[in-house]
Amino acid sequence: MQTPRHDIYAFIHKGLRAFMAHTLVRVGRLDAHDAAEVAVVSDEVRALLDICTHHLANENRHIHSAMQARQPGACAEVEAEHVAHEHEIAQLRWLLERVPENEQAAQGLYRQLSDFVAHNFEHMGKEEREHNAVLWAHYSDDEIRAIEHAIIANESPEHLQLAIRWMLPHMTPSERAGMLGGMRQTAPAEMFEGVLNLIRPLLGGRDWRKLSLALGI
Ligand SMILES: [Fe+2]
């Protein structure tokens, strides 16, 4: 059996899909006349739009430049989609500010966010199929991991925490144990403990037990 190649998109895209699905459902239930709820959900929408903006900038800067260097033109289609996503994000931010006390705006935000999520789901699938094929044809797994490390090394602690918060609870138990096992070896002990404390309430008891067993904690 062939060893699977390193998939640079797999975990961050799982996290983004989970965050998008969660936020879309939250906006669909939103009571525009409940100021406290509008504030909480608006913060979630802003955090989602921030991480989406940041994610596409990371892909442009780190992944597309690598693809471009060895197969010019290979990411043209996805780059054009990134420009379209930036416009959609600006429109969503504009709509979001109109939501308080405005049911029509809340409905408009829901529909527009639904389109945005749909576009992104297709877009991420395309990256996982077509961009991975280009990366795997031109780069070794070690080189792909080096690109991934460059992305992580440039992250702010806030972005890193948000990404971890959405990635770790939404991967399989063995993926989760693998990622945390790696983190335990490379990150400072307090950071590793902080991540465990962050995700423990987000995991069901069954997943937490599997993780404790796998990590021996
Ligand atoms: Fe992308």
CSV table of C-alpha atoms in Angstrom, one decimal, residues 33-215:
chain,number,residue,atom,x,y,z
A,33,HIS,CA,-34.2,42.1,18.2
A,34,ASP,CA,-32.1,40.4,20.9
A,35,ALA,CA,-29.2,42.7,21.3
A,36,ALA,CA,-27.1,40.3,23.4
A,37,GLU,CA,-27.5,37.5,20.9
A,38,VAL,CA,-26.8,39.8,18.0
A,39,ALA,CA,-23.5,40.8,19.7
A,40,VAL,CA,-22.4,37.2,20.3
A,41,VAL,CA,-23.3,36.0,16.8
A,42,SER,CA,-21.8,39.2,15.2
A,43,ASP,CA,-18.5,38.4,17.0
A,44,GLU,CA,-18.6,34.9,15.6
A,45,VAL,CA,-19.3,36.1,12.0
A,46,ARG,CA,-16.5,38.7,12.3
A,47,ALA,CA,-14.1,36.0,13.6
A,48,LEU,CA,-15.1,33.7,10.7
A,49,LEU,CA,-14.6,36.5,8.1
A,50,ASP,CA,-11.2,37.4,9.6
A,51,ILE,CA,-9.9,33.9,9.6
A,52,CYS,CA,-11.2,33.4,6.0
A,53,THR,CA,-9.4,36.6,4.9
A,54,HIS,CA,-6.3,35.5,6.7
A,55,HIS,CA,-6.4,32.0,5.3
A,56,LEU,CA,-6.7,33.1,1.7
A,57,ALA,CA,-3.8,35.5,2.2
A,58,ASN,CA,-1.7,32.7,3.6
A,59,GLU,CA,-2.5,30.5,0.6
A,60,ASN,CA,-1.7,33.2,-1.8
A,61,ARG,CA,1.6,34.0,-0.1
A,62,HIS,CA,2.9,30.6,0.8
A,63,ILE,CA,1.2,28.0,-1.3
A,64,HIS,CA,0.6,29.8,-4.6
A,65,SER,CA,4.1,31.2,-4.7
A,66,ALA,CA,5.5,27.7,-4.3
A,67,MET,CA,3.2,26.3,-7.0
A,68,GLN,CA,3.9,29.2,-9.3
A,69,ALA,CA,7.7,28.6,-8.9
A,70,ARG,CA,7.5,25.1,-10.3
A,71,GLN,CA,4.3,25.2,-12.5
A,72,PRO,CA,3.5,28.7,-13.6
A,73,GLY,CA,-0.2,29.4,-14.1
A,74,ALA,CA,-1.3,26.4,-11.9
A,75,CYS,CA,-3.2,28.5,-9.4
A,76,ALA,CA,-4.7,31.1,-11.7
A,77,GLU,CA,-8.3,29.8,-11.3
A,78,VAL,CA,-8.2,29.6,-7.5
A,79,GLU,CA,-6.5,33.0,-7.3
A,80,ALA,CA,-9.4,34.5,-9.2
A,81,GLU,CA,-11.8,32.8,-6.8
A,82,HIS,CA,-9.9,34.3,-3.9
A,83,VAL,CA,-10.5,37.8,-5.3
A,84,ALA,CA,-14.2,37.0,-5.6
A,85,HIS,CA,-14.2,35.8,-1.9
A,86,GLU,CA,-12.6,39.1,-0.8
A,87,HIS,CA,-15.6,40.9,-2.4
A,88,GLU,CA,-18.1,38.6,-0.8
A,89,ILE,CA,-16.4,39.1,2.6
A,90,ALA,CA,-16.6,42.9,2.2
A,91,GLN,CA,-20.3,42.6,1.4
A,92,LEU,CA,-21.0,40.3,4.4
A,93,ARG,CA,-19.2,42.7,6.7
A,94,TRP,CA,-21.5,45.5,5.3
A,95,LEU,CA,-24.6,43.5,5.8
A,96,LEU,CA,-23.6,42.4,9.3
A,97,GLU,CA,-23.5,46.0,10.5
A,98,ARG,CA,-27.2,46.4,9.4
A,99,VAL,CA,-28.5,43.4,11.4
A,100,PRO,CA,-29.4,44.9,14.8
A,101,GLU,CA,-33.2,45.4,15.0
A,102,ASN,CA,-33.5,44.6,11.3
A,103,GLU,CA,-35.0,41.2,10.4
A,104,GLN,CA,-34.6,41.7,6.7
A,105,ALA,CA,-30.9,42.4,7.0
A,106,ALA,CA,-30.5,39.3,9.2
A,107,GLN,CA,-32.3,37.2,6.5
A,108,GLY,CA,-30.1,38.9,3.8
A,109,LEU,CA,-27.0,38.1,5.8
A,110,TYR,CA,-28.1,34.4,6.2
A,111,ARG,CA,-28.7,34.0,2.5
A,112,GLN,CA,-25.4,35.7,1.5
A,113,LEU,CA,-23.5,33.7,4.0
A,114,SER,CA,-25.0,30.5,2.7
A,115,ASP,CA,-23.8,31.4,-0.8
A,116,PHE,CA,-20.4,32.2,0.6
A,117,VAL,CA,-20.2,28.9,2.5
A,118,ALA,CA,-21.3,27.0,-0.7
A,119,HIS,CA,-18.6,28.8,-2.8
A,120,ASN,CA,-16.0,28.0,-0.2
A,121,PHE,CA,-16.9,24.3,0.2
A,122,GLU,CA,-16.5,23.9,-3.6
A,123,HIS,CA,-13.3,26.0,-3.6
A,124,MET,CA,-11.7,24.0,-0.8
A,125,GLY,CA,-12.5,20.7,-2.5
A,126,LYS,CA,-10.9,22.1,-5.7
A,127,GLU,CA,-7.7,23.0,-3.8
A,128,GLU,CA,-7.6,19.6,-2.1
A,129,ARG,CA,-7.8,17.8,-5.5
A,130,GLU,CA,-6.1,20.1,-8.0
A,131,HIS,CA,-3.6,22.1,-5.9
A,132,ASN,CA,-2.5,19.0,-3.9
A,133,ALA,CA,-1.9,17.2,-7.3
A,134,VAL,CA,0.4,20.1,-8.4
A,135,LEU,CA,2.2,20.2,-5.0
A,136,TRP,CA,2.7,16.5,-4.9
A,137,ALA,CA,4.1,16.4,-8.5
A,138,HIS,CA,6.7,19.1,-7.7
A,139,TYR,CA,7.5,18.9,-4.0
A,140,SER,CA,8.5,16.3,-1.6
A,141,ASP,CA,6.5,15.8,1.6
A,142,ASP,CA,9.4,17.4,3.6
A,143,GLU,CA,9.3,20.5,1.4
A,144,ILE,CA,5.5,20.7,1.8
A,145,ARG,CA,5.9,20.4,5.5
A,146,ALA,CA,8.4,23.2,5.4
A,147,ILE,CA,5.8,25.5,3.6
A,148,GLU,CA,3.3,24.5,6.4
A,149,HIS,CA,5.8,25.4,9.1
A,150,ALA,CA,6.5,28.8,7.5
A,151,ILE,CA,2.8,29.5,7.6
A,152,ILE,CA,2.5,28.5,11.3
A,153,ALA,CA,5.7,30.4,12.3
A,154,ASN,CA,4.1,33.6,10.9
A,155,GLU,CA,0.8,33.2,12.8
A,156,SER,CA,-0.2,35.5,15.6
A,157,PRO,CA,-1.1,33.6,18.8
A,158,GLU,CA,-4.8,34.8,18.3
A,159,HIS,CA,-5.0,33.3,14.8
A,160,LEU,CA,-3.3,30.1,15.9
A,161,GLN,CA,-5.7,29.7,18.9
A,162,LEU,CA,-8.8,30.2,16.7
A,163,ALA,CA,-7.5,27.8,14.1
A,164,ILE,CA,-6.7,25.2,16.8
A,165,ARG,CA,-10.1,25.7,18.4
A,166,TRP,CA,-11.9,24.8,15.1
A,167,MET,CA,-9.5,22.2,13.8
A,168,LEU,CA,-8.9,19.9,16.7
A,169,PRO,CA,-12.5,19.1,17.8
A,170,HIS,CA,-13.5,18.4,14.2
A,171,MET,CA,-10.9,15.9,13.1
A,172,THR,CA,-10.9,12.1,13.6
A,173,PRO,CA,-9.6,10.8,17.0
A,174,SER,CA,-6.4,9.4,15.4
A,175,GLU,CA,-5.8,12.7,13.5
A,176,ARG,CA,-6.3,14.6,16.8
A,177,ALA,CA,-4.0,12.3,18.7
A,178,GLY,CA,-1.4,12.6,16.0
A,179,MET,CA,-1.5,16.4,15.9
A,180,LEU,CA,-1.4,16.8,19.7
A,181,GLY,CA,1.3,14.1,20.0
A,182,GLY,CA,3.4,16.3,17.6
A,183,MET,CA,2.6,19.4,19.5
A,184,ARG,CA,3.6,17.9,22.8
A,185,GLN,CA,7.1,17.2,21.4
A,186,THR,CA,7.6,20.7,19.9
A,187,ALA,CA,5.6,23.2,21.8
A,188,PRO,CA,6.3,24.5,25.4
A,189,ALA,CA,4.5,22.4,28.1
A,190,GLU,CA,2.2,25.3,29.1
A,191,MET,CA,1.1,25.8,25.6
A,192,PHE,CA,0.3,22.1,25.2
A,193,GLU,CA,-1.7,22.2,28.5
A,194,GLY,CA,-3.5,25.3,27.3
A,195,VAL,CA,-4.6,23.6,24.1
A,196,LEU,CA,-5.8,20.6,26.0
A,197,ASN,CA,-7.8,22.9,28.3
A,198,LEU,CA,-9.2,24.7,25.3
A,199,ILE,CA,-10.5,21.7,23.5
A,200,ARG,CA,-11.6,19.4,26.4
A,201,PRO,CA,-15.0,21.1,26.9
A,202,LEU,CA,-15.5,21.0,23.1
A,203,LEU,CA,-15.0,17.3,22.8
A,204,GLY,CA,-17.6,14.8,23.9
A,205,GLY,CA,-16.6,12.4,26.8
A,206,ARG,CA,-16.0,9.6,24.3
A,207,ASP,CA,-13.5,11.6,22.2
A,208,TRP,CA,-11.8,12.9,25.3
A,209,ARG,CA,-11.3,9.3,26.6
A,210,LYS,CA,-9.8,8.3,23.2
A,211,LEU,CA,-7.5,11.2,23.3
A,212,SER,CA,-6.4,10.6,26.9
A,213,LEU,CA,-5.7,6.9,26.1
A,214,ALA,CA,-3.7,7.8,23.0
A,215,LEU,CA,-1.6,10.4,24.7
